[in-house]
Amino acid sequence: MTLIHPDDLPANYDPQRDNDITLWEVVCHIAKALDTVGIDDAARVMARAVDRVDLDSAKGLAYLAYSIAERKNWSPIAQLFNSLVTSWADIAAVARDHKDEVPEQGQLGLDELY
């Protein structure tokens, strides 16, 4: 098994359209968005992932990734995940503003079918 490296992820990721979403994938996409584009894009990914994964677990995984990278002296990876963990509250605050942009799945009543 190989873990996806954030550099190997495609741009314009949308957690709402990911049929095989994983916690690691979401953490990597948020970290990559924060590193390459900024807090607003990281918040967009977080807002679109909130209904798909447990964000508390995502934060814990980001901290674990930082801890492992720091222990292994993988400085660029440690810095990437440390930035994510230390910015988490700010990203979450901006993500709340983006929550309005996440389309809600509509309900179709049986009476609308006929």
CSV table of N, CA and C in Angstrom, one decimal:
chain,number,residue,atom,x,y,z
A,1,MET,N,0.8,-1.2,0.0
A,1,MET,CA,0.0,0.0,0.0
A,1,MET,C,0.9,1.2,0.0
A,2,THR,N,0.5,2.2,-0.8
A,2,THR,CA,1.2,3.5,-0.8
A,2,THR,C,0.2,4.6,-0.5
A,3,LEU,N,0.7,5.5,0.3
A,3,LEU,CA,-0.1,6.7,0.6
A,3,LEU,C,0.1,7.7,-0.4
A,4,ILE,N,-1.0,8.4,-0.7
A,4,ILE,CA,-0.9,9.5,-1.7
A,4,ILE,C,-0.1,10.7,-1.1
A,5,HIS,N,0.8,11.2,-1.9
A,5,HIS,CA,1.6,12.4,-1.5
A,5,HIS,C,0.8,13.6,-2.0
A,6,PRO,N,0.7,14.7,-1.2
A,6,PRO,CA,-0.1,15.8,-1.6
A,6,PRO,C,0.3,16.4,-2.9
A,7,ASP,N,1.6,16.3,-3.3
A,7,ASP,CA,2.1,16.8,-4.6
A,7,ASP,C,1.5,16.0,-5.8
A,8,ASP,N,1.0,14.8,-5.5
A,8,ASP,CA,0.5,13.9,-6.6
A,8,ASP,C,-1.0,14.1,-6.8
A,9,LEU,N,-1.6,15.0,-6.0
A,9,LEU,CA,-3.1,15.2,-6.1
A,9,LEU,C,-3.5,16.2,-7.2
A,10,PRO,N,-4.6,15.9,-7.8
A,10,PRO,CA,-5.0,16.8,-8.9
A,10,PRO,C,-5.6,18.1,-8.3
A,11,ALA,N,-5.6,19.2,-9.0
A,11,ALA,CA,-6.1,20.5,-8.6
A,11,ALA,C,-7.7,20.4,-8.7
A,12,ASN,N,-8.3,21.3,-8.1
A,12,ASN,CA,-9.8,21.4,-8.2
A,12,ASN,C,-10.5,20.2,-7.7
A,13,TYR,N,-10.1,19.7,-6.6
A,13,TYR,CA,-10.7,18.6,-5.9
A,13,TYR,C,-12.1,19.0,-5.3
A,14,ASP,N,-13.1,18.1,-5.5
A,14,ASP,CA,-14.4,18.4,-4.9
A,14,ASP,C,-14.8,17.1,-4.1
A,15,PRO,N,-14.8,17.2,-2.8
A,15,PRO,CA,-15.1,16.1,-2.0
A,15,PRO,C,-16.6,15.6,-2.2
A,16,GLN,N,-17.4,16.5,-2.6
A,16,GLN,CA,-18.8,16.2,-2.9
A,16,GLN,C,-19.0,15.2,-4.1
A,17,ARG,N,-18.0,15.2,-5.0
A,17,ARG,CA,-18.1,14.4,-6.2
A,17,ARG,C,-17.2,13.1,-6.1
A,18,ASP,N,-16.5,12.9,-5.0
A,18,ASP,CA,-15.6,11.8,-4.8
A,18,ASP,C,-16.4,10.6,-4.3
A,19,ASN,N,-16.5,9.6,-5.1
A,19,ASN,CA,-17.2,8.4,-4.8
A,19,ASN,C,-16.4,7.5,-3.8
A,20,ASP,N,-15.1,7.6,-3.8
A,20,ASP,CA,-14.2,6.8,-2.9
A,20,ASP,C,-13.4,7.7,-2.0
A,21,ILE,N,-14.1,8.6,-1.3
A,21,ILE,CA,-13.4,9.5,-0.4
A,21,ILE,C,-12.8,8.8,0.8
A,22,THR,N,-11.6,9.3,1.1
A,22,THR,CA,-10.9,8.8,2.3
A,22,THR,C,-10.5,10.0,3.1
A,23,LEU,N,-10.3,9.8,4.4
A,23,LEU,CA,-9.9,10.8,5.3
A,23,LEU,C,-8.5,11.3,4.9
A,24,TRP,N,-7.6,10.4,4.6
A,24,TRP,CA,-6.2,10.8,4.2
A,24,TRP,C,-6.3,11.7,3.0
A,25,GLU,N,-7.1,11.4,2.0
A,25,GLU,CA,-7.2,12.2,0.8
A,25,GLU,C,-7.7,13.6,1.1
A,26,VAL,N,-8.7,13.7,1.9
A,26,VAL,CA,-9.2,15.0,2.3
A,26,VAL,C,-8.1,15.9,3.0
A,27,VAL,N,-7.4,15.2,4.0
A,27,VAL,CA,-6.4,15.9,4.7
A,27,VAL,C,-5.3,16.4,3.7
A,28,CYS,N,-4.9,15.6,2.8
A,28,CYS,CA,-3.9,16.0,1.8
A,28,CYS,C,-4.4,17.1,0.9
A,29,HIS,N,-5.6,17.0,0.5
A,29,HIS,CA,-6.2,18.1,-0.4
A,29,HIS,C,-6.2,19.4,0.3
A,30,ILE,N,-6.7,19.4,1.6
A,30,ILE,CA,-6.7,20.6,2.4
A,30,ILE,C,-5.3,21.2,2.6
A,31,ALA,N,-4.4,20.3,2.9
A,31,ALA,CA,-3.0,20.8,3.1
A,31,ALA,C,-2.4,21.3,1.8
A,32,LYS,N,-2.6,20.7,0.7
A,32,LYS,CA,-2.1,21.1,-0.6
A,32,LYS,C,-2.8,22.5,-1.0
A,33,ALA,N,-4.1,22.6,-0.8
A,33,ALA,CA,-4.8,23.8,-1.1
A,33,ALA,C,-4.2,25.0,-0.3
A,34,LEU,N,-4.0,24.7,1.0
A,34,LEU,CA,-3.4,25.8,1.9
A,34,LEU,C,-2.0,26.2,1.4
A,35,ASP,N,-1.2,25.2,1.1
A,35,ASP,CA,0.2,25.4,0.7
A,35,ASP,C,0.3,26.1,-0.7
A,36,THR,N,-0.5,25.7,-1.6
A,36,THR,CA,-0.4,26.2,-3.0
A,36,THR,C,-1.2,27.4,-3.3
A,37,VAL,N,-2.4,27.5,-2.8
A,37,VAL,CA,-3.4,28.6,-3.2
A,37,VAL,C,-3.6,29.5,-2.0
A,38,GLY,N,-3.9,28.9,-0.8
A,38,GLY,CA,-4.1,29.7,0.4
A,38,GLY,C,-5.3,29.3,1.2
A,39,ILE,N,-5.6,30.0,2.2
A,39,ILE,CA,-6.6,29.6,3.2
A,39,ILE,C,-8.0,29.5,2.6
A,40,ASP,N,-8.3,30.4,1.7
A,40,ASP,CA,-9.6,30.4,1.1
A,40,ASP,C,-9.9,29.1,0.4
A,41,ASP,N,-8.9,28.6,-0.4
A,41,ASP,CA,-9.1,27.4,-1.1
A,41,ASP,C,-9.2,26.2,-0.2
A,42,ALA,N,-8.3,26.2,0.8
A,42,ALA,CA,-8.3,25.1,1.8
A,42,ALA,C,-9.7,25.1,2.5
A,43,ALA,N,-10.2,26.2,2.8
A,43,ALA,CA,-11.6,26.3,3.4
A,43,ALA,C,-12.7,25.8,2.5
A,44,ARG,N,-12.5,26.1,1.2
A,44,ARG,CA,-13.5,25.6,0.3
A,44,ARG,C,-13.5,24.0,0.3
A,45,VAL,N,-12.4,23.4,0.3
A,45,VAL,CA,-12.3,22.0,0.3
A,45,VAL,C,-12.9,21.5,1.6
A,46,MET,N,-12.5,22.1,2.7
A,46,MET,CA,-13.0,21.7,4.0
A,46,MET,C,-14.5,21.8,4.1
A,47,ALA,N,-15.1,22.9,3.6
A,47,ALA,CA,-16.5,23.1,3.6
A,47,ALA,C,-17.3,22.0,2.8
A,48,ARG,N,-16.7,21.6,1.7
A,48,ARG,CA,-17.3,20.6,0.9
A,48,ARG,C,-17.1,19.2,1.4
A,49,ALA,N,-16.2,19.0,2.3
A,49,ALA,CA,-15.9,17.7,2.9
A,49,ALA,C,-16.6,17.5,4.2
A,50,VAL,N,-17.2,18.5,4.8
A,50,VAL,CA,-17.7,18.4,6.2
A,50,VAL,C,-18.8,17.4,6.3
A,51,ASP,N,-19.6,17.1,5.3
A,51,ASP,CA,-20.7,16.1,5.3
A,51,ASP,C,-20.2,14.7,4.9
A,52,ARG,N,-18.9,14.6,4.5
A,52,ARG,CA,-18.4,13.4,4.0
A,52,ARG,C,-17.4,12.7,4.9
A,53,VAL,N,-16.7,13.5,5.7
A,53,VAL,CA,-15.7,12.9,6.7
A,53,VAL,C,-15.8,13.6,8.0
A,54,ASP,N,-15.3,13.0,9.0
A,54,ASP,CA,-15.3,13.6,10.3
A,54,ASP,C,-14.0,14.5,10.4
A,55,LEU,N,-14.3,15.8,10.5
A,55,LEU,CA,-13.2,16.8,10.4
A,55,LEU,C,-12.3,16.8,11.7
A,56,ASP,N,-12.9,16.4,12.8
A,56,ASP,CA,-12.1,16.2,14.0
A,56,ASP,C,-11.0,15.1,13.8
A,57,SER,N,-11.4,14.0,13.2
A,57,SER,CA,-10.5,13.0,12.8
A,57,SER,C,-9.5,13.4,11.8
A,58,ALA,N,-9.9,14.3,10.9
A,58,ALA,CA,-9.0,14.8,9.8
A,58,ALA,C,-7.9,15.6,10.5
A,59,LYS,N,-8.3,16.5,11.5
A,59,LYS,CA,-7.3,17.3,12.2
A,59,LYS,C,-6.4,16.4,12.9
A,60,GLY,N,-6.9,15.3,13.6
A,60,GLY,CA,-6.0,14.4,14.3
A,60,GLY,C,-5.0,13.7,13.4
A,61,LEU,N,-5.5,13.3,12.2
A,61,LEU,CA,-4.7,12.7,11.2
A,61,LEU,C,-3.6,13.6,10.7
A,62,ALA,N,-4.0,14.9,10.5
A,62,ALA,CA,-3.0,15.9,10.1
A,62,ALA,C,-1.9,16.0,11.1
A,63,TYR,N,-2.3,16.1,12.4
A,63,TYR,CA,-1.3,16.1,13.5
A,63,TYR,C,-0.4,14.9,13.5
A,64,LEU,N,-1.0,13.7,13.3
A,64,LEU,CA,-0.2,12.5,13.3
A,64,LEU,C,0.8,12.5,12.1
A,65,ALA,N,0.3,12.9,11.0
A,65,ALA,CA,1.2,13.0,9.8
A,65,ALA,C,2.4,14.0,10.1
A,66,TYR,N,2.1,15.1,10.7
A,66,TYR,CA,3.2,16.0,11.1
A,66,TYR,C,4.1,15.4,12.1
A,67,SER,N,3.6,14.7,13.1
A,67,SER,CA,4.5,14.1,14.1
A,67,SER,C,5.4,13.0,13.5
A,68,ILE,N,4.8,12.2,12.6
A,68,ILE,CA,5.6,11.2,12.0
A,68,ILE,C,6.7,11.8,11.1
A,69,ALA,N,6.3,12.8,10.3
A,69,ALA,CA,7.3,13.4,9.4
A,69,ALA,C,8.4,14.1,10.2
A,70,GLU,N,8.0,14.7,11.3
A,70,GLU,CA,9.0,15.4,12.1
A,70,GLU,C,10.0,14.4,12.7
A,71,ARG,N,9.5,13.3,13.2
A,71,ARG,CA,10.3,12.2,13.8
A,71,ARG,C,11.3,11.6,12.7
A,72,LYS,N,10.8,11.5,11.5
A,72,LYS,CA,11.6,10.9,10.4
A,72,LYS,C,12.5,11.9,9.7
A,73,ASN,N,12.4,13.2,10.1
A,73,ASN,CA,13.2,14.3,9.5
A,73,ASN,C,12.8,14.5,8.1
A,74,TRP,N,11.5,14.4,7.8
A,74,TRP,CA,11.0,14.7,6.5
A,74,TRP,C,10.5,16.2,6.5
A,75,SER,N,11.4,17.1,6.5
A,75,SER,CA,11.1,18.5,6.8
A,75,SER,C,10.0,19.1,5.9
A,76,PRO,N,10.0,19.0,4.6
A,76,PRO,CA,9.0,19.6,3.8
A,76,PRO,C,7.6,19.0,4.1
A,77,ILE,N,7.5,17.7,4.4
A,77,ILE,CA,6.2,17.2,4.7
A,77,ILE,C,5.8,17.6,6.1
A,78,ALA,N,6.7,17.6,7.1
A,78,ALA,CA,6.4,18.1,8.4
A,78,ALA,C,5.9,19.5,8.4
A,79,GLN,N,6.6,20.4,7.6
A,79,GLN,CA,6.2,21.8,7.5
A,79,GLN,C,4.8,21.9,6.9
A,80,LEU,N,4.5,21.1,5.9
A,80,LEU,CA,3.2,21.1,5.2
A,80,LEU,C,2.1,20.8,6.2
A,81,PHE,N,2.2,19.7,7.0
A,81,PHE,CA,1.2,19.3,7.9
A,81,PHE,C,1.2,20.2,9.2
A,82,ASN,N,2.3,20.7,9.6
A,82,ASN,CA,2.3,21.6,10.7
A,82,ASN,C,1.6,22.9,10.4
A,83,SER,N,1.8,23.4,9.1
A,83,SER,CA,1.0,24.6,8.7
A,83,SER,C,-0.5,24.3,8.7
A,84,LEU,N,-0.9,23.1,8.3
A,84,LEU,CA,-2.3,22.8,8.3
A,84,LEU,C,-2.8,22.7,9.7
A,85,VAL,N,-2.1,22.1,10.6
A,85,VAL,CA,-2.6,21.9,12.0
A,85,VAL,C,-2.7,23.3,12.7
A,86,THR,N,-1.7,24.1,12.5
A,86,THR,CA,-1.7,25.4,13.2
A,86,THR,C,-2.7,26.4,12.5
A,87,SER,N,-3.1,26.2,11.3
A,87,SER,CA,-4.1,27.0,10.6
A,87,SER,C,-5.5,26.5,10.7
A,88,TRP,N,-5.7,25.3,11.3
A,88,TRP,CA,-6.9,24.6,11.3
A,88,TRP,C,-8.1,25.5,11.7
A,89,ALA,N,-8.0,26.2,12.8
A,89,ALA,CA,-9.1,27.0,13.3
A,89,ALA,C,-9.4,28.1,12.3
A,90,ASP,N,-8.4,28.7,11.7
A,90,ASP,CA,-8.7,29.8,10.8
A,90,ASP,C,-9.3,29.2,9.5
A,91,ILE,N,-8.9,28.1,9.1
A,91,ILE,CA,-9.5,27.4,7.9
A,91,ILE,C,-11.0,27.1,8.2
A,92,ALA,N,-11.2,26.5,9.4
A,92,ALA,CA,-12.6,26.2,9.7
A,92,ALA,C,-13.5,27.4,9.8
A,93,ALA,N,-13.0,28.5,10.3
A,93,ALA,CA,-13.8,29.7,10.3
A,93,ALA,C,-14.1,30.2,9.0
A,94,VAL,N,-13.2,30.2,8.0
A,94,VAL,CA,-13.5,30.6,6.6
A,94,VAL,C,-14.4,29.6,6.0
A,95,ALA,N,-14.2,28.3,6.3
A,95,ALA,CA,-15.1,27.2,5.8
A,95,ALA,C,-16.5,27.4,6.1
A,96,ARG,N,-16.8,27.9,7.3
A,96,ARG,CA,-18.2,28.2,7.7
A,96,ARG,C,-18.8,29.2,6.8
A,97,ASP,N,-18.1,30.2,6.3
A,97,ASP,CA,-18.6,31.1,5.3
A,97,ASP,C,-18.8,30.4,3.9
A,98,HIS,N,-18.0,29.4,3.6
A,98,HIS,CA,-18.2,28.7,2.4
A,98,HIS,C,-19.3,27.7,2.4
A,99,LYS,N,-19.8,27.3,3.6
A,99,LYS,CA,-20.8,26.3,3.8
A,99,LYS,C,-22.1,26.7,3.0
A,100,ASP,N,-22.3,28.0,2.9
A,100,ASP,CA,-23.5,28.4,2.1
A,100,ASP,C,-23.4,28.1,0.6
A,101,GLU,N,-22.1,27.9,0.1
A,101,GLU,CA,-21.9,27.6,-1.3
A,101,GLU,C,-22.1,26.1,-1.6
A,102,VAL,N,-22.1,25.2,-0.6
A,102,VAL,CA,-22.3,23.8,-0.8
A,102,VAL,C,-23.7,23.5,-1.1
A,103,PRO,N,-24.0,23.0,-2.3
A,103,PRO,CA,-25.4,22.7,-2.6
A,103,PRO,C,-26.0,21.6,-1.8
A,104,GLU,N,-27.2,21.8,-1.3
A,104,GLU,CA,-27.8,20.8,-0.6
A,104,GLU,C,-28.5,19.8,-1.5
A,105,GLN,N,-28.5,18.6,-1.2
A,105,GLN,CA,-29.2,17.6,-2.0
A,105,GLN,C,-30.7,17.7,-1.8
A,106,GLY,N,-31.4,17.9,-2.9
A,106,GLY,CA,-32.8,18.1,-2.8
A,106,GLY,C,-33.6,16.8,-2.5
A,107,GLN,N,-34.8,16.9,-2.0
A,107,GLN,CA,-35.6,15.7,-1.8
A,107,GLN,C,-36.7,15.7,-2.9
A,108,LEU,N,-37.0,14.6,-3.4
A,108,LEU,CA,-38.0,14.4,-4.4
A,108,LEU,C,-39.1,13.6,-3.7
A,109,GLY,N,-40.3,14.3,-3.6
A,109,GLY,CA,-41.4,13.6,-3.0
A,109,GLY,C,-42.1,12.7,-4.1
A,110,LEU,N,-42.7,11.6,-3.6
A,110,LEU,CA,-43.4,10.8,-4.6
A,110,LEU,C,-44.5,11.5,-5.4
A,111,ASP,N,-45.2,12.5,-4.7
A,111,ASP,CA,-46.2,13.2,-5.4
A,111,ASP,C,-45.7,14.0,-6.6
A,112,GLU,N,-44.4,14.3,-6.6
A,112,GLU,CA,-43.8,15.1,-7.6
A,112,GLU,C,-43.5,14.2,-8.9
A,113,LEU,N,-43.5,12.9,-8.7
A,113,LEU,CA,-43.3,12.0,-9.8
A,113,LEU,C,-44.5,11.9,-10.8
A,114,TYR,N,-45.6,12.2,-10.3
A,114,TYR,CA,-46.9,12.0,-11.1
A,114,TYR,C,-47.5,13.3,-11.5
